[in-house]
DNA sequence: TGATTCCATTGATTTCGATCAACGGCGGAA
DNA sequence: TTCCGCCGTTGATCGAAATCAATGGAATCA
């Protein structure tokens, strides 16, 4: 695990983490180059992370290399908080990513000393669980087209309905998130393009304009 | 939602719920006949449940009836605790089931007033999340045989390695838990029987003797 | 105590998504 | 620049699991 340190200053948190941890918790900022590991499955869970810019994927591997991505973390999102002392999955930067890092210990201390902090941690874990429940339904019971449509709507919503949806992740990442292969994901994109549900913007195939959100929602159900 | 009330007494909790909620919380016991609903998706989350005997399935449905079972709850397990005010999924009794019911409100009150309670609730939610993460890997990336082997090992472990594994749920339930069809589940059972990983005990096909737990574990990976 | 419905298995066939393969385009490295 | 490796798409083929179908029990209930 190689990190490049941008800044490591002792200063109060702000934003989401501050609400969680309170003023007396200090933190630092780190940056990860695209494709680098933030932490690995089984490692000590020493820190909690909040994304400032970029994107992170968290995933599990089978021994033969099959990969399942649990979730993508976008700016503002927190990840890496565990109840035990070790990480139950790995995390990697999808693109160049800046994060704010807090010591797990100081976070958990405020959790027991402050009611507000406790319920904030709980609501973070609960939201993550809710996402996992929806994702199990997707992985267990939805068709390829339904999965890709759901993925697009999820990203669209999390990026607050931008005109152009700029996906930070590759088709491989999307496939491993949706339990499909890259070819199937690619074909689903092409189908949705042909049905004029979406349009590619620019040269790269990662800039997408959603033309018919209601149509996409009908694939989901 | 039709309930049959066995007993509704004001008395202190004991066991897991007591650790969670403290002595001043009161509760009652209910019984559900096999196949009956405990609560439905979208309903008010008024109570938290702990299983005394029997088994409960929690699941989500798609509009066309496709079903994904999140998890099976066995004696000792708690379920139905939500962070918001409504249930995010439905719950049904798999067999005749007795539960102990606690008002959500009193549980959440103790959560903020007692540090110990707060971290107990958190660890419950965290364990549920951990199960969901493992299940996403299963649903997204494992083969039918791997899923069924993992299912058997999970049930074996949760029932503390009994000599005869008595499954309370039907093949349909297992299929909807594993993201498969009943036929595929049945064929997987037959394959494992032919490979002498397991043996059926008695007439019903729900009493299973695991002959080779290590062999089963190799299917998982 | 039938009758009816559910349950589980097994066989035949189909199908959706995986796999194998080829190609063109982009981007980073020397 | 030129190379090489990734990235994404598309086509051809394969295969694992779904679907369709039939059967024999077990459980439930009128």
mmCIF file with all atom_site columns, N, CA, C and O in Angstrom, chain A residues 134 137-138 141-143 145-151 153 213-221, chain B residues 41 60-68:
data_model
loop_
_atom_site.group_PDB
_atom_site.id
_atom_site.type_symbol
_atom_site.label_atom_id
_atom_site.label_alt_id
_atom_site.label_comp_id
_atom_site.label_asym_id
_atom_site.label_entity_id
_atom_site.label_seq_id
_atom_site.pdbx_PDB_ins_code
_atom_site.Cartn_x
_atom_site.Cartn_y
_atom_site.Cartn_z
_atom_site.occupancy
_atom_site.B_iso_or_equiv
_atom_site.pdbx_formal_charge
_atom_site.auth_seq_id
_atom_site.auth_comp_id
_atom_site.auth_asym_id
_atom_site.auth_atom_id
_atom_site.pdbx_PDB_model_num
ATOM 1   N N  . UNK A 1 134 ? -30.750 -3.413  -1.519  1.00 0.00 ? 134 UNK A N  1
ATOM 2   C CA . UNK A 1 134 ? -31.205 -3.162  -2.894  1.00 0.00 ? 134 UNK A CA 1
ATOM 3   C C  . UNK A 1 134 ? -30.311 -3.870  -3.897  1.00 0.00 ? 134 UNK A C  1
ATOM 4   O O  . UNK A 1 134 ? -30.783 -4.371  -4.920  1.00 0.00 ? 134 UNK A O  1
ATOM 5   N N  . UNK A 1 137 ? -31.052 -7.562  -4.332  1.00 0.00 ? 137 UNK A N  1
ATOM 6   C CA . UNK A 1 137 ? -32.198 -7.778  -5.228  1.00 0.00 ? 137 UNK A CA 1
ATOM 7   C C  . UNK A 1 137 ? -31.759 -7.689  -6.682  1.00 0.00 ? 137 UNK A C  1
ATOM 8   O O  . UNK A 1 137 ? -32.120 -8.502  -7.526  1.00 0.00 ? 137 UNK A O  1
ATOM 9   N N  . UNK A 1 138 ? -30.937 -6.697  -6.968  1.00 0.00 ? 138 UNK A N  1
ATOM 10  C CA . UNK A 1 138 ? -30.411 -6.527  -8.322  1.00 0.00 ? 138 UNK A CA 1
ATOM 11  C C  . UNK A 1 138 ? -29.594 -7.732  -8.758  1.00 0.00 ? 138 UNK A C  1
ATOM 12  O O  . UNK A 1 138 ? -29.810 -8.295  -9.843  1.00 0.00 ? 138 UNK A O  1
ATOM 13  N N  . UNK A 1 141 ? -31.876 -11.126 -8.865  1.00 0.00 ? 141 UNK A N  1
ATOM 14  C CA . UNK A 1 141 ? -33.115 -11.281 -9.622  1.00 0.00 ? 141 UNK A CA 1
ATOM 15  C C  . UNK A 1 141 ? -33.300 -10.409 -10.854 1.00 0.00 ? 141 UNK A C  1
ATOM 16  O O  . UNK A 1 141 ? -34.291 -10.571 -11.563 1.00 0.00 ? 141 UNK A O  1
ATOM 17  N N  . UNK A 1 142 ? -32.388 -9.473  -11.135 1.00 0.00 ? 142 UNK A N  1
ATOM 18  C CA . UNK A 1 142 ? -32.627 -8.603  -12.290 1.00 0.00 ? 142 UNK A CA 1
ATOM 19  C C  . UNK A 1 142 ? -31.862 -9.059  -13.532 1.00 0.00 ? 142 UNK A C  1
ATOM 20  O O  . UNK A 1 142 ? -30.804 -9.678  -13.434 1.00 0.00 ? 142 UNK A O  1
ATOM 21  N N  . UNK A 1 143 ? -32.392 -8.744  -14.699 1.00 0.00 ? 143 UNK A N  1
ATOM 22  C CA . UNK A 1 143 ? -31.733 -9.071  -15.958 1.00 0.00 ? 143 UNK A CA 1
ATOM 23  C C  . UNK A 1 143 ? -30.608 -8.064  -16.213 1.00 0.00 ? 143 UNK A C  1
ATOM 24  O O  . UNK A 1 143 ? -30.506 -7.038  -15.535 1.00 0.00 ? 143 UNK A O  1
ATOM 25  N N  . UNK A 1 145 ? -30.123 -5.949  -18.657 1.00 0.00 ? 145 UNK A N  1
ATOM 26  C CA . UNK A 1 145 ? -30.592 -4.620  -19.038 1.00 0.00 ? 145 UNK A CA 1
ATOM 27  C C  . UNK A 1 145 ? -31.142 -3.868  -17.825 1.00 0.00 ? 145 UNK A C  1
ATOM 28  O O  . UNK A 1 145 ? -30.884 -2.670  -17.652 1.00 0.00 ? 145 UNK A O  1
ATOM 29  N N  . UNK A 1 146 ? -31.866 -4.573  -16.983 1.00 0.00 ? 146 UNK A N  1
ATOM 30  C CA . UNK A 1 146 ? -32.390 -3.953  -15.762 1.00 0.00 ? 146 UNK A CA 1
ATOM 31  C C  . UNK A 1 146 ? -31.253 -3.489  -14.849 1.00 0.00 ? 146 UNK A C  1
ATOM 32  O O  . UNK A 1 146 ? -31.339 -2.423  -14.229 1.00 0.00 ? 146 UNK A O  1
ATOM 33  N N  . UNK A 1 147 ? -30.199 -4.293  -14.773 1.00 0.00 ? 147 UNK A N  1
ATOM 34  C CA . UNK A 1 147 ? -29.076 -3.918  -13.908 1.00 0.00 ? 147 UNK A CA 1
ATOM 35  C C  . UNK A 1 147 ? -28.396 -2.654  -14.409 1.00 0.00 ? 147 UNK A C  1
ATOM 36  O O  . UNK A 1 147 ? -28.088 -1.750  -13.626 1.00 0.00 ? 147 UNK A O  1
ATOM 37  N N  . UNK A 1 148 ? -28.156 -2.602  -15.721 1.00 0.00 ? 148 UNK A N  1
ATOM 38  C CA . UNK A 1 148 ? -27.456 -1.442  -16.275 1.00 0.00 ? 148 UNK A CA 1
ATOM 39  C C  . UNK A 1 148 ? -28.324 -0.193  -16.152 1.00 0.00 ? 148 UNK A C  1
ATOM 40  O O  . UNK A 1 148 ? -27.832 0.889   -15.804 1.00 0.00 ? 148 UNK A O  1
ATOM 41  N N  . UNK A 1 149 ? -29.612 -0.335  -16.401 1.00 0.00 ? 149 UNK A N  1
ATOM 42  C CA . UNK A 1 149 ? -30.519 0.811   -16.247 1.00 0.00 ? 149 UNK A CA 1
ATOM 43  C C  . UNK A 1 149 ? -30.509 1.302   -14.801 1.00 0.00 ? 149 UNK A C  1
ATOM 44  O O  . UNK A 1 149 ? -30.433 2.513   -14.538 1.00 0.00 ? 149 UNK A O  1
ATOM 45  N N  . UNK A 1 150 ? -30.564 0.371   -13.859 1.00 0.00 ? 150 UNK A N  1
ATOM 46  C CA . UNK A 1 150 ? -30.540 0.737   -12.442 1.00 0.00 ? 150 UNK A CA 1
ATOM 47  C C  . UNK A 1 150 ? -29.228 1.428   -12.089 1.00 0.00 ? 150 UNK A C  1
ATOM 48  O O  . UNK A 1 150 ? -29.218 2.408   -11.336 1.00 0.00 ? 150 UNK A O  1
ATOM 49  N N  . UNK A 1 151 ? -28.147 0.926   -12.656 1.00 0.00 ? 151 UNK A N  1
ATOM 50  C CA . UNK A 1 151 ? -26.836 1.537   -12.400 1.00 0.00 ? 151 UNK A CA 1
ATOM 51  C C  . UNK A 1 151 ? -26.805 2.987   -12.876 1.00 0.00 ? 151 UNK A C  1
ATOM 52  O O  . UNK A 1 151 ? -26.358 3.887   -12.158 1.00 0.00 ? 151 UNK A O  1
ATOM 53  N N  . UNK A 1 153 ? -29.291 5.030   -13.363 1.00 0.00 ? 153 UNK A N  1
ATOM 54  C CA . UNK A 1 153 ? -30.158 5.868   -12.533 1.00 0.00 ? 153 UNK A CA 1
ATOM 55  C C  . UNK A 1 153 ? -29.517 6.124   -11.167 1.00 0.00 ? 153 UNK A C  1
ATOM 56  O O  . UNK A 1 153 ? -29.641 7.224   -10.627 1.00 0.00 ? 153 UNK A O  1
ATOM 57  N N  . UNK A 1 213 ? -35.129 9.318   -18.591 1.00 0.00 ? 213 UNK A N  1
ATOM 58  C CA . UNK A 1 213 ? -34.999 8.722   -17.264 1.00 0.00 ? 213 UNK A CA 1
ATOM 59  C C  . UNK A 1 213 ? -36.210 7.856   -16.921 1.00 0.00 ? 213 UNK A C  1
ATOM 60  O O  . UNK A 1 213 ? -36.082 6.830   -16.250 1.00 0.00 ? 213 UNK A O  1
ATOM 61  N N  . UNK A 1 214 ? -37.385 8.267   -17.386 1.00 0.00 ? 214 UNK A N  1
ATOM 62  C CA . UNK A 1 214 ? -38.572 7.456   -17.095 1.00 0.00 ? 214 UNK A CA 1
ATOM 63  C C  . UNK A 1 214 ? -38.519 6.117   -17.827 1.00 0.00 ? 214 UNK A C  1
ATOM 64  O O  . UNK A 1 214 ? -38.897 5.083   -17.283 1.00 0.00 ? 214 UNK A O  1
ATOM 65  N N  . UNK A 1 215 ? -38.043 6.170   -19.050 1.00 0.00 ? 215 UNK A N  1
ATOM 66  C CA . UNK A 1 215 ? -37.879 4.927   -19.796 1.00 0.00 ? 215 UNK A CA 1
ATOM 67  C C  . UNK A 1 215 ? -36.920 3.987   -19.103 1.00 0.00 ? 215 UNK A C  1
ATOM 68  O O  . UNK A 1 215 ? -37.169 2.783   -19.003 1.00 0.00 ? 215 UNK A O  1
ATOM 69  N N  . UNK A 1 216 ? -35.819 4.551   -18.601 1.00 0.00 ? 216 UNK A N  1
ATOM 70  C CA . UNK A 1 216 ? -34.850 3.735   -17.873 1.00 0.00 ? 216 UNK A CA 1
ATOM 71  C C  . UNK A 1 216 ? -35.479 3.151   -16.606 1.00 0.00 ? 216 UNK A C  1
ATOM 72  O O  . UNK A 1 216 ? -35.254 1.998   -16.268 1.00 0.00 ? 216 UNK A O  1
ATOM 73  N N  . UNK A 1 217 ? -36.288 3.972   -15.945 1.00 0.00 ? 217 UNK A N  1
ATOM 74  C CA . UNK A 1 217 ? -36.916 3.518   -14.704 1.00 0.00 ? 217 UNK A CA 1
ATOM 75  C C  . UNK A 1 217 ? -37.873 2.360   -14.959 1.00 0.00 ? 217 UNK A C  1
ATOM 76  O O  . UNK A 1 217 ? -38.093 1.527   -14.081 1.00 0.00 ? 217 UNK A O  1
ATOM 77  N N  . UNK A 1 218 ? -38.416 2.285   -16.175 1.00 0.00 ? 218 UNK A N  1
ATOM 78  C CA . UNK A 1 218 ? -39.315 1.168   -16.485 1.00 0.00 ? 218 UNK A CA 1
ATOM 79  C C  . UNK A 1 218 ? -38.567 -0.154  -16.599 1.00 0.00 ? 218 UNK A C  1
ATOM 80  O O  . UNK A 1 218 ? -39.140 -1.216  -16.350 1.00 0.00 ? 218 UNK A O  1
ATOM 81  N N  . UNK A 1 219 ? -37.303 -0.090  -17.008 1.00 0.00 ? 219 UNK A N  1
ATOM 82  C CA . UNK A 1 219 ? -36.503 -1.310  -17.028 1.00 0.00 ? 219 UNK A CA 1
ATOM 83  C C  . UNK A 1 219 ? -36.292 -1.808  -15.614 1.00 0.00 ? 219 UNK A C  1
ATOM 84  O O  . UNK A 1 219 ? -36.340 -2.990  -15.337 1.00 0.00 ? 219 UNK A O  1
ATOM 85  N N  . UNK A 1 220 ? -36.038 -0.878  -14.717 1.00 0.00 ? 220 UNK A N  1
ATOM 86  C CA . UNK A 1 220 ? -36.003 -1.180  -13.314 1.00 0.00 ? 220 UNK A CA 1
ATOM 87  C C  . UNK A 1 220 ? -37.463 -1.451  -12.908 1.00 0.00 ? 220 UNK A C  1
ATOM 88  O O  . UNK A 1 220 ? -38.374 -1.144  -13.637 1.00 0.00 ? 220 UNK A O  1
ATOM 89  N N  . UNK A 1 221 ? -37.735 -2.044  -11.779 1.00 0.00 ? 221 UNK A N  1
ATOM 90  C CA . UNK A 1 221 ? -39.139 -2.283  -11.416 1.00 0.00 ? 221 UNK A CA 1
ATOM 91  C C  . UNK A 1 221 ? -39.292 -2.855  -10.029 1.00 0.00 ? 221 UNK A C  1
ATOM 92  O O  . UNK A 1 221 ? -39.002 -3.901  -9.700  1.00 0.00 ? 221 UNK A O  1
ATOM 93  N N  . UNK B 2 41  ? -43.152 -4.680  3.486   1.00 0.00 ? 41  UNK B N  1
ATOM 94  C CA . UNK B 2 41  ? -42.300 -3.584  3.028   1.00 0.00 ? 41  UNK B CA 1
ATOM 95  C C  . UNK B 2 41  ? -43.116 -2.302  3.001   1.00 0.00 ? 41  UNK B C  1
ATOM 96  O O  . UNK B 2 41  ? -44.253 -2.289  2.523   1.00 0.00 ? 41  UNK B O  1
ATOM 97  N N  . UNK B 2 60  ? -37.436 -8.918  -0.507  1.00 0.00 ? 60  UNK B N  1
ATOM 98  C CA . UNK B 2 60  ? -37.965 -7.856  -1.347  1.00 0.00 ? 60  UNK B CA 1
ATOM 99  C C  . UNK B 2 60  ? -38.573 -8.471  -2.595  1.00 0.00 ? 60  UNK B C  1
ATOM 100 O O  . UNK B 2 60  ? -38.121 -9.520  -3.062  1.00 0.00 ? 60  UNK B O  1
ATOM 101 N N  . UNK B 2 61  ? -39.561 -7.800  -3.151  1.00 0.00 ? 61  UNK B N  1
ATOM 102 C CA . UNK B 2 61  ? -40.210 -8.263  -4.375  1.00 0.00 ? 61  UNK B CA 1
ATOM 103 C C  . UNK B 2 61  ? -40.028 -7.241  -5.491  1.00 0.00 ? 61  UNK B C  1
ATOM 104 O O  . UNK B 2 61  ? -40.003 -6.041  -5.238  1.00 0.00 ? 61  UNK B O  1
ATOM 105 N N  . UNK B 2 62  ? -39.924 -7.727  -6.729  1.00 0.00 ? 62  UNK B N  1
ATOM 106 C CA . UNK B 2 62  ? -40.076 -6.854  -7.888  1.00 0.00 ? 62  UNK B CA 1
ATOM 107 C C  . UNK B 2 62  ? -41.553 -6.863  -8.273  1.00 0.00 ? 62  UNK B C  1
ATOM 108 O O  . UNK B 2 62  ? -42.306 -7.741  -7.847  1.00 0.00 ? 62  UNK B O  1
ATOM 109 N N  . UNK B 2 63  ? -41.946 -5.887  -9.096  1.00 0.00 ? 63  UNK B N  1
ATOM 110 C CA . UNK B 2 63  ? -43.365 -5.732  -9.415  1.00 0.00 ? 63  UNK B CA 1
ATOM 111 C C  . UNK B 2 63  ? -43.952 -6.979  -10.078 1.00 0.00 ? 63  UNK B C  1
ATOM 112 O O  . UNK B 2 63  ? -45.137 -7.258  -9.947  1.00 0.00 ? 63  UNK B O  1
ATOM 113 N N  . UNK B 2 64  ? -43.119 -7.739  -10.799 1.00 0.00 ? 64  UNK B N  1
ATOM 114 C CA . UNK B 2 64  ? -43.664 -8.922  -11.480 1.00 0.00 ? 64  UNK B CA 1
ATOM 115 C C  . UNK B 2 64  ? -43.551 -10.195 -10.627 1.00 0.00 ? 64  UNK B C  1
ATOM 116 O O  . UNK B 2 64  ? -43.778 -11.287 -11.134 1.00 0.00 ? 64  UNK B O  1
ATOM 117 N N  . UNK B 2 65  ? -43.212 -10.028 -9.371  1.00 0.00 ? 65  UNK B N  1
ATOM 118 C CA . UNK B 2 65  ? -43.247 -11.184 -8.480  1.00 0.00 ? 65  UNK B CA 1
ATOM 119 C C  . UNK B 2 65  ? -41.902 -11.821 -8.202  1.00 0.00 ? 65  UNK B C  1
ATOM 120 O O  . UNK B 2 65  ? -41.811 -12.675 -7.319  1.00 0.00 ? 65  UNK B O  1
ATOM 121 N N  . UNK B 2 66  ? -40.872 -11.450 -8.940  1.00 0.00 ? 66  UNK B N  1
ATOM 122 C CA . UNK B 2 66  ? -39.550 -11.994 -8.627  1.00 0.00 ? 66  UNK B CA 1
ATOM 123 C C  . UNK B 2 66  ? -39.196 -11.611 -7.189  1.00 0.00 ? 66  UNK B C  1
ATOM 124 O O  . UNK B 2 66  ? -39.470 -10.489 -6.770  1.00 0.00 ? 66  UNK B O  1
ATOM 125 N N  . UNK B 2 67  ? -38.633 -12.562 -6.480  1.00 0.00 ? 67  UNK B N  1
ATOM 126 C CA . UNK B 2 67  ? -38.387 -12.351 -5.055  1.00 0.00 ? 67  UNK B CA 1
ATOM 127 C C  . UNK B 2 67  ? -36.924 -12.581 -4.715  1.00 0.00 ? 67  UNK B C  1
ATOM 128 O O  . UNK B 2 67  ? -36.303 -13.498 -5.232  1.00 0.00 ? 67  UNK B O  1
ATOM 129 N N  . UNK B 2 68  ? -36.379 -11.731 -3.878  1.00 0.00 ? 68  UNK B N  1
ATOM 130 C CA . UNK B 2 68  ? -35.031 -11.957 -3.358  1.00 0.00 ? 68  UNK B CA 1
ATOM 131 C C  . UNK B 2 68  ? -35.097 -11.993 -1.844  1.00 0.00 ? 68  UNK B C  1
ATOM 132 O O  . UNK B 2 68  ? -35.461 -10.989 -1.215  1.00 0.00 ? 68  UNK B O  1
#
